GROMACS .gro file of C-alpha atoms in nm:
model
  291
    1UNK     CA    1  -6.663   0.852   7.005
    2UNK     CA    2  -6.684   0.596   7.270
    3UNK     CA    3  -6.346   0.608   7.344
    4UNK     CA    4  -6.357   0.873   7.565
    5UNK     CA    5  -6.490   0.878   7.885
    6UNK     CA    6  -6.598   1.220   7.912
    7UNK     CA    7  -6.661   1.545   7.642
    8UNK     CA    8  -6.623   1.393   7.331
    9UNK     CA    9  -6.778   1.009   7.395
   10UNK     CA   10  -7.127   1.006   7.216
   11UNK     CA   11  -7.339   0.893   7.465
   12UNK     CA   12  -7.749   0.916   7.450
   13UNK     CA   13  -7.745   0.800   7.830
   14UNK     CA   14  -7.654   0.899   8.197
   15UNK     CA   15  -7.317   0.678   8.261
   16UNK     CA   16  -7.004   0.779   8.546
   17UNK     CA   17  -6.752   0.994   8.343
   18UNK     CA   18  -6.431   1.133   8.326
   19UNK     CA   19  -6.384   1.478   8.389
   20UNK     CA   20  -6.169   1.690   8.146
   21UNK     CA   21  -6.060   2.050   8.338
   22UNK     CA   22  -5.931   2.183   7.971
   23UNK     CA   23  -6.277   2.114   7.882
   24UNK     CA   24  -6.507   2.245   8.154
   25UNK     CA   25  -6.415   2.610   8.143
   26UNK     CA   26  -6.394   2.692   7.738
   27UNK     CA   27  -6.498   2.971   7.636
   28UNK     CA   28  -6.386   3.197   7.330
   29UNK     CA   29  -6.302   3.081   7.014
   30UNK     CA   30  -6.250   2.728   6.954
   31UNK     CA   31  -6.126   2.566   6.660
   32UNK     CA   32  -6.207   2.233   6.496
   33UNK     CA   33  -5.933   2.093   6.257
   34UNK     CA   34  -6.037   1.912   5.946
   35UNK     CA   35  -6.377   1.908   6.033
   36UNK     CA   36  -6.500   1.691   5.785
   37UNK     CA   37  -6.852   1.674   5.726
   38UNK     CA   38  -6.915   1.929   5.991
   39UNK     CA   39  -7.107   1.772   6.284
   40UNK     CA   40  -6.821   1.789   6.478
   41UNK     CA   41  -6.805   2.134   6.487
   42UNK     CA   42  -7.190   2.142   6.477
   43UNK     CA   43  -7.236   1.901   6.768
   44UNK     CA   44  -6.955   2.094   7.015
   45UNK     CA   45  -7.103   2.489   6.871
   46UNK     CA   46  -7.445   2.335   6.999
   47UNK     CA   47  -7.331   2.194   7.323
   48UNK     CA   48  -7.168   2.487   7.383
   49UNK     CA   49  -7.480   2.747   7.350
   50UNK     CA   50  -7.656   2.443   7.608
   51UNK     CA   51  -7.870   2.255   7.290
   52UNK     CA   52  -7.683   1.967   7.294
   53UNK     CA   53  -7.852   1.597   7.275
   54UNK     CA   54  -7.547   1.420   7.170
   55UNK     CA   55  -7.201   1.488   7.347
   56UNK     CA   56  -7.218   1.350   7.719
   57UNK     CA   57  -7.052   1.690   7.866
   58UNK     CA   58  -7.364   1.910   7.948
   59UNK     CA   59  -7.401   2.257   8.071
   60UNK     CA   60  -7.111   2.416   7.888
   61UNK     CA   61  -7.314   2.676   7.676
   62UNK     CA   62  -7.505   2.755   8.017
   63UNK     CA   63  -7.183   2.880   8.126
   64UNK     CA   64  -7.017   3.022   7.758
   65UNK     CA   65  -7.269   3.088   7.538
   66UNK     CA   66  -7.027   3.336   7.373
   67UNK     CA   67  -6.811   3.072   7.274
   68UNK     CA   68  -6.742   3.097   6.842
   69UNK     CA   69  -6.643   2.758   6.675
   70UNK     CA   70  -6.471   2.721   6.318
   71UNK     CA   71  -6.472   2.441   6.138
   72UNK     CA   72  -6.140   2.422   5.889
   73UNK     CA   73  -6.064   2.163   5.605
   74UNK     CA   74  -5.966   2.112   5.266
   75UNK     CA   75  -6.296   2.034   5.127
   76UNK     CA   76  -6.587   2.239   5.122
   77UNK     CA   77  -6.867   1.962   5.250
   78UNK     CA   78  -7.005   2.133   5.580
   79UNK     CA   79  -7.372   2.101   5.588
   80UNK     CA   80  -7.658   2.275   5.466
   81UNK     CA   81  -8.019   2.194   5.510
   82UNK     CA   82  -7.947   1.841   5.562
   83UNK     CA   83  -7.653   1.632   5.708
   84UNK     CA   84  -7.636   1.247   5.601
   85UNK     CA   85  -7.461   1.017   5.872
   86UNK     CA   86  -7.391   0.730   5.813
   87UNK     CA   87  -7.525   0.452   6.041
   88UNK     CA   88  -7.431   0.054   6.077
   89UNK     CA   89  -7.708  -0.035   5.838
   90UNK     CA   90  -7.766   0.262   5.614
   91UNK     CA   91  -7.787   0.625   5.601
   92UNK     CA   92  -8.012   0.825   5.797
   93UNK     CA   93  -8.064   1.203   5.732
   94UNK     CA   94  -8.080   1.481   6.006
   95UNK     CA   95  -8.168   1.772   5.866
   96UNK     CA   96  -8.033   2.108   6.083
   97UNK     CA   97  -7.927   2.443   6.026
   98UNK     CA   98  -7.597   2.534   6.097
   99UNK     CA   99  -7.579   2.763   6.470
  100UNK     CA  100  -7.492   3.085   6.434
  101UNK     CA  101  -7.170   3.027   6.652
  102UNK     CA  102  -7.030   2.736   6.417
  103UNK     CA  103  -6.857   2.915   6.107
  104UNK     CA  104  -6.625   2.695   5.856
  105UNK     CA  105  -6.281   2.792   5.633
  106UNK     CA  106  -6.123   2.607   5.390
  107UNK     CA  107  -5.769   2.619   5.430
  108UNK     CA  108  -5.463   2.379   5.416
  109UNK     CA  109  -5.329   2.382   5.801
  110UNK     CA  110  -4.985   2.248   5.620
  111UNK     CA  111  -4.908   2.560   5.496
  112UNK     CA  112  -4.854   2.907   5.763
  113UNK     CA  113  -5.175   2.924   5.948
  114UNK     CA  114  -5.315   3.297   5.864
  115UNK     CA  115  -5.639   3.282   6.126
  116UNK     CA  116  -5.765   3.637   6.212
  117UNK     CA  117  -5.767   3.570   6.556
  118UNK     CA  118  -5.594   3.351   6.854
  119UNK     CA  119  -5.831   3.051   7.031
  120UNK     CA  120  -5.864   2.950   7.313
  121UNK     CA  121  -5.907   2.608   7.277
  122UNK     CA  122  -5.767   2.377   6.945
  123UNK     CA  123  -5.932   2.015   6.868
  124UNK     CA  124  -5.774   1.740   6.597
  125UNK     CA  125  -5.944   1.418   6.599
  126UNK     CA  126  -5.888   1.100   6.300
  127UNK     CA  127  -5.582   1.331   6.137
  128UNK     CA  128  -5.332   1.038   6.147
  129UNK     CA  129  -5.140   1.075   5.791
  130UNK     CA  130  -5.287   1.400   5.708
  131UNK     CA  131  -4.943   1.605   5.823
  132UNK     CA  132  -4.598   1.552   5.675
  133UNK     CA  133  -4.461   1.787   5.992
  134UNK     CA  134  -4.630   1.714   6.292
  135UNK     CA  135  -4.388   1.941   6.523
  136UNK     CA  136  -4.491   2.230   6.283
  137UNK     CA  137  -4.854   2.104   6.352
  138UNK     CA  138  -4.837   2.194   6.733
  139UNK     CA  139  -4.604   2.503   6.655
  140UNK     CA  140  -4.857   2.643   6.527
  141UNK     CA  141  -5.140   2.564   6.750
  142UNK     CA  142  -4.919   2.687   7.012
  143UNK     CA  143  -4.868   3.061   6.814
  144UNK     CA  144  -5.236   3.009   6.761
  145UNK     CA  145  -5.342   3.001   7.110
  146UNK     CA  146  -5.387   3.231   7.349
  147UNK     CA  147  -5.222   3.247   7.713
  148UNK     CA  148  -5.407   2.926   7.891
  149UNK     CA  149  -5.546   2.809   7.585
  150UNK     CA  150  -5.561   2.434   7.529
  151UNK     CA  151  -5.450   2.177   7.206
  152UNK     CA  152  -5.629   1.862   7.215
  153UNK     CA  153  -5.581   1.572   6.955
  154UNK     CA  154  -5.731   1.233   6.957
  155UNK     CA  155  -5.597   0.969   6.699
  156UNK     CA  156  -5.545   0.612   6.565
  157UNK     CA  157  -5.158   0.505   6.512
  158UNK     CA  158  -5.081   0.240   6.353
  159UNK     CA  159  -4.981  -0.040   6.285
  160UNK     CA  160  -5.276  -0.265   6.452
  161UNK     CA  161  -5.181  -0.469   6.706
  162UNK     CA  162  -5.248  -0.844   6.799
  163UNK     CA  163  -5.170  -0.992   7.110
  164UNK     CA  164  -5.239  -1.374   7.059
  165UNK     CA  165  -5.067  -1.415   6.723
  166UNK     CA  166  -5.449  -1.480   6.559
  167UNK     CA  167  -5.375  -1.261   6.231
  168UNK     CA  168  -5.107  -1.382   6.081
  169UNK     CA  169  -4.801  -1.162   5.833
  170UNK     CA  170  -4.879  -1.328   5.560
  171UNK     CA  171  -5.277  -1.305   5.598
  172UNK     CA  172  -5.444  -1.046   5.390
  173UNK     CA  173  -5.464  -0.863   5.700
  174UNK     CA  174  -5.176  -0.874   5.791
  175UNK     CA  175  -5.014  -0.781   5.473
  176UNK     CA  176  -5.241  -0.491   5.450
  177UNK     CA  177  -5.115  -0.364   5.794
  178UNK     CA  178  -4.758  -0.366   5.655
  179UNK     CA  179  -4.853  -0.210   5.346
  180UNK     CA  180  -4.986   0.062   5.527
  181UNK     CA  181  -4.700   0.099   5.728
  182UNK     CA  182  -4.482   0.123   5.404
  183UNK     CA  183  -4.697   0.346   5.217
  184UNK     CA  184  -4.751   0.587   5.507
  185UNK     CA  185  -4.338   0.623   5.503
  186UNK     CA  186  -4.317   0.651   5.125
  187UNK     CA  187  -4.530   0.923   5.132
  188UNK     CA  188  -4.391   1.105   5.396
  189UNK     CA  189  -4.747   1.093   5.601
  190UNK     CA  190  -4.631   0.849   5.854
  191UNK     CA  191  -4.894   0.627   6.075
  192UNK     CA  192  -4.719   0.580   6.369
  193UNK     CA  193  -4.673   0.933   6.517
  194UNK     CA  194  -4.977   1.004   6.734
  195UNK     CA  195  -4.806   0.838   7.039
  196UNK     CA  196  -4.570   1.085   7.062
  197UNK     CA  197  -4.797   1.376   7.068
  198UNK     CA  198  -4.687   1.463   7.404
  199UNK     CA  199  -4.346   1.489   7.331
  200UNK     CA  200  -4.406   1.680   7.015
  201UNK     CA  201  -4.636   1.914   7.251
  202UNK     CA  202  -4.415   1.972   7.506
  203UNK     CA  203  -4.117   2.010   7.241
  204UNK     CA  204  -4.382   2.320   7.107
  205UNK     CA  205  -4.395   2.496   7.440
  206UNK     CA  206  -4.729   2.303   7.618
  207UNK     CA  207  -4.701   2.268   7.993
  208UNK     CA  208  -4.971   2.060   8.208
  209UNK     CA  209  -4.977   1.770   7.900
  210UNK     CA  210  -5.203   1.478   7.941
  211UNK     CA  211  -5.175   1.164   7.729
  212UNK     CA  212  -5.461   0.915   7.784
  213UNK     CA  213  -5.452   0.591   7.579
  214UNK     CA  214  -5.735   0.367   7.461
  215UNK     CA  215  -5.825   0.028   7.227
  216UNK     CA  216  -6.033  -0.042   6.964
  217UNK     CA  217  -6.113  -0.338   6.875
  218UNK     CA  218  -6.088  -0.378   6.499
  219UNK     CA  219  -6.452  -0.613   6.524
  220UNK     CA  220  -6.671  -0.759   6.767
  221UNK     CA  221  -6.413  -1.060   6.896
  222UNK     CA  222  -6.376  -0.879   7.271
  223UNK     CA  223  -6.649  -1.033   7.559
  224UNK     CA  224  -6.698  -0.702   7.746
  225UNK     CA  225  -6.991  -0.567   7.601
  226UNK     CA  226  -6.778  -0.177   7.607
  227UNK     CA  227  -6.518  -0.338   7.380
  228UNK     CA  228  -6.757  -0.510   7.148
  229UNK     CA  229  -6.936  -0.200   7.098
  230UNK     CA  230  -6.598  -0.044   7.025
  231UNK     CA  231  -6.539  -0.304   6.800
  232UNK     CA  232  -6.858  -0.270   6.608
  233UNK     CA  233  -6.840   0.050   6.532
  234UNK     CA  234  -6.457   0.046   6.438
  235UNK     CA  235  -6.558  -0.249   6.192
  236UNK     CA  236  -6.807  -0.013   6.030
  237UNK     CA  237  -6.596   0.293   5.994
  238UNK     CA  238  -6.302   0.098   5.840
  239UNK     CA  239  -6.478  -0.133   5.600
  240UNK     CA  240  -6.669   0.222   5.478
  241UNK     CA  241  -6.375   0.413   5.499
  242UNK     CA  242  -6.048   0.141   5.316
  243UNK     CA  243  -6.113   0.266   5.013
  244UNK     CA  244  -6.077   0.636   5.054
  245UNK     CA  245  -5.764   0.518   5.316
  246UNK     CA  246  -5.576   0.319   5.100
  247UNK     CA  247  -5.668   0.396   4.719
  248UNK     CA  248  -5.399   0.711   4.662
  249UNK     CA  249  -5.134   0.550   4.902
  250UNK     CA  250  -5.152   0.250   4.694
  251UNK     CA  251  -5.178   0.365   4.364
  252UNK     CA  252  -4.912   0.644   4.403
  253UNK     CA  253  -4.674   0.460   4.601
  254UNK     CA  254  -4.691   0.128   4.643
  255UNK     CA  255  -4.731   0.136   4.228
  256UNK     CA  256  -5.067  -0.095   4.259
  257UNK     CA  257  -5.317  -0.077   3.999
  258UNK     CA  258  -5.677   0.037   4.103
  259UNK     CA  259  -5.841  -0.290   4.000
  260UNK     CA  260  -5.596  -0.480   4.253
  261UNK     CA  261  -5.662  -0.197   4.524
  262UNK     CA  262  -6.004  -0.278   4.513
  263UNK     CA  263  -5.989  -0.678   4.513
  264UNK     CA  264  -5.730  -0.684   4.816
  265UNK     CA  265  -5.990  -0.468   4.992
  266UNK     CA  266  -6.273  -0.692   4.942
  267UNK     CA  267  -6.028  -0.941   5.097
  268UNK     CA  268  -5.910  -0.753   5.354
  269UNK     CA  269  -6.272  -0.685   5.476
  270UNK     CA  270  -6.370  -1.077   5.486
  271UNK     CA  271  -6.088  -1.137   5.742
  272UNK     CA  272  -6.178  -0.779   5.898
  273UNK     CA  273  -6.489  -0.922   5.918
  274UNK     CA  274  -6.337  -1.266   6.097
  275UNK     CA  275  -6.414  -1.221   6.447
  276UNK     CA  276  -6.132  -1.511   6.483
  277UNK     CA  277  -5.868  -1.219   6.399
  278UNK     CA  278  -5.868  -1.036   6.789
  279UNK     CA  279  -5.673  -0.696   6.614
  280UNK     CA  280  -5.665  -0.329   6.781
  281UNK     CA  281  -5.590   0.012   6.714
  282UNK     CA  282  -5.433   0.235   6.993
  283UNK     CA  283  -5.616   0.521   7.027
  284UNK     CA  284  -5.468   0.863   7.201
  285UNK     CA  285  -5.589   1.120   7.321
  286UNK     CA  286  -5.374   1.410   7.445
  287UNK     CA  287  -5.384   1.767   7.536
  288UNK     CA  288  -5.182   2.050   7.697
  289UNK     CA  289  -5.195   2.420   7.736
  290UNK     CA  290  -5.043   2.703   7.656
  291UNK     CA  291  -4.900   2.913   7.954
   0.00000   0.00000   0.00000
């Protein structure tokens, strides 16, 4: 994640950073919501007992190497033997045992949370449109946490934005960002809610809230080489990712058979693709703590 400046930025070299207090002094149990394939809560369980190689905050297990992560999603696909990650040009395997401070649950956080214990710290990253009630989201976290314990979520809203008018409404692109929009309502799993996060926080009971926003570039059309890289990589995840995005909102409410899903998405990836079309995302990322 490249967004951020300081924990949670993949970064494989030495580079000025932010720092992030809620961060620095974790310890405890720590939770990872919808976890996803796992190297999330892999890659922060690691950092924390001092192994990692990845995340750009070091030293953290050196200092809490009695820190316990969990992993929680729907789906049961954390890692065994192997994890496959996908890169720009393929897949490359890693193949890694799970620590034995990184543990996983299935559970649906829409529903009462039932954890066995409190945490100390709470992390939700990419959940845009996966929560009907977002105030009951950070209700909970807040009953979840324990005195000083921090919620931190970093998301995409929508819709995209475009400063010099270069992707039209009635593009394919830009149809698809209204469509989005609508479906997102329909459903009740609306798009456009991560920028109040701090509101919905404080609302919940968080004091000391920070809300830090950042771009992404939908493709390579930026000149700084940060933004370009942003771009790159948001290109990739998107034109992987439309089809699991878009094929249930679609289908279900927008009434659109799966054959026409599937040939608007191979247009909507040519003028993703377009690095005439100068589209971003805002990106959040905000956090507060419980007194």
């Amino acid at each position: 994640m490249a967004i951020v400046d300081g924990f949670l930025k993949v970064e494989h070299r030495p580079r000025k950073r932010r720092e992030w207090p809620h961060i620095s002094r974790l310890q405890g149990w720590q939770v990872c919501i919808a976890y996803g394939s796992g190297i999330w809560a892999l890659d922060f369980g690691t950092c924390l007992r001092g192994r990692s190689e990845t995340f750009a905050h070091r030293g953290i297990g050196e200092e809490h190497p009695e820190s316990e992560v969990i992993g929680v999603d729907l789906s049961p696909v954390q890692p065994g033997l192997c994890v496959h990650q996908r890169a720009l040009g393929g897949y490359d395997t890693d193949c890694i045992s799970t620590p034995p401070n990184v543990h996983y649950e299935i559970d649906d956080l829409e529903e009462e949370w039932s954890f066995s214990r409190n945490f100390d710290y709470i992390h939700s990253m990419m959940m845009t449109g996966a929560f009907r009630d977002w105030p009951n989201f950070y209700r909970q976290a807040f009953e979840n946490l324990n005195p000083g314990g921090w919620v931190e979520c970093q998301d995409i809203n929508f819709p995209m934005k475009c400063d010099d008018d270069t992707i039209a409404p009635q593009s394919d692109l830009g149809r698809w960002n209204e469509l989005m929009m609508e479906a997102g309502t329909l459903s009740g799993f609306r798009l456009d809610l991560c920028d109040r996060a701090a509101e919905m926080m404080s609302a919940a009971g968080f004091v000391d809230i920070v809300r830090i926003p950042y771009k992404w570039p939908i493709n390579q059309w930026p000149k700084d080489v940060r933004y370009k890289t942003l771009g790159e990589w948001t290109e990739a995840n998107f034109v992987f990712g439309l089809e699991s995005i878009m094929l249930a909102l679609f289908t279900r409410f927008l009434g659109w058979k799966k054959e026409e899903v599937w040939e608007f998405i191979a247009r909507v990836i040519a003028e993703w693709r377009d690095l005439r079309n100068h589209g971003y995302f805002e990106i959040y990322v905000t956090y507060g703590r419980k007194p």
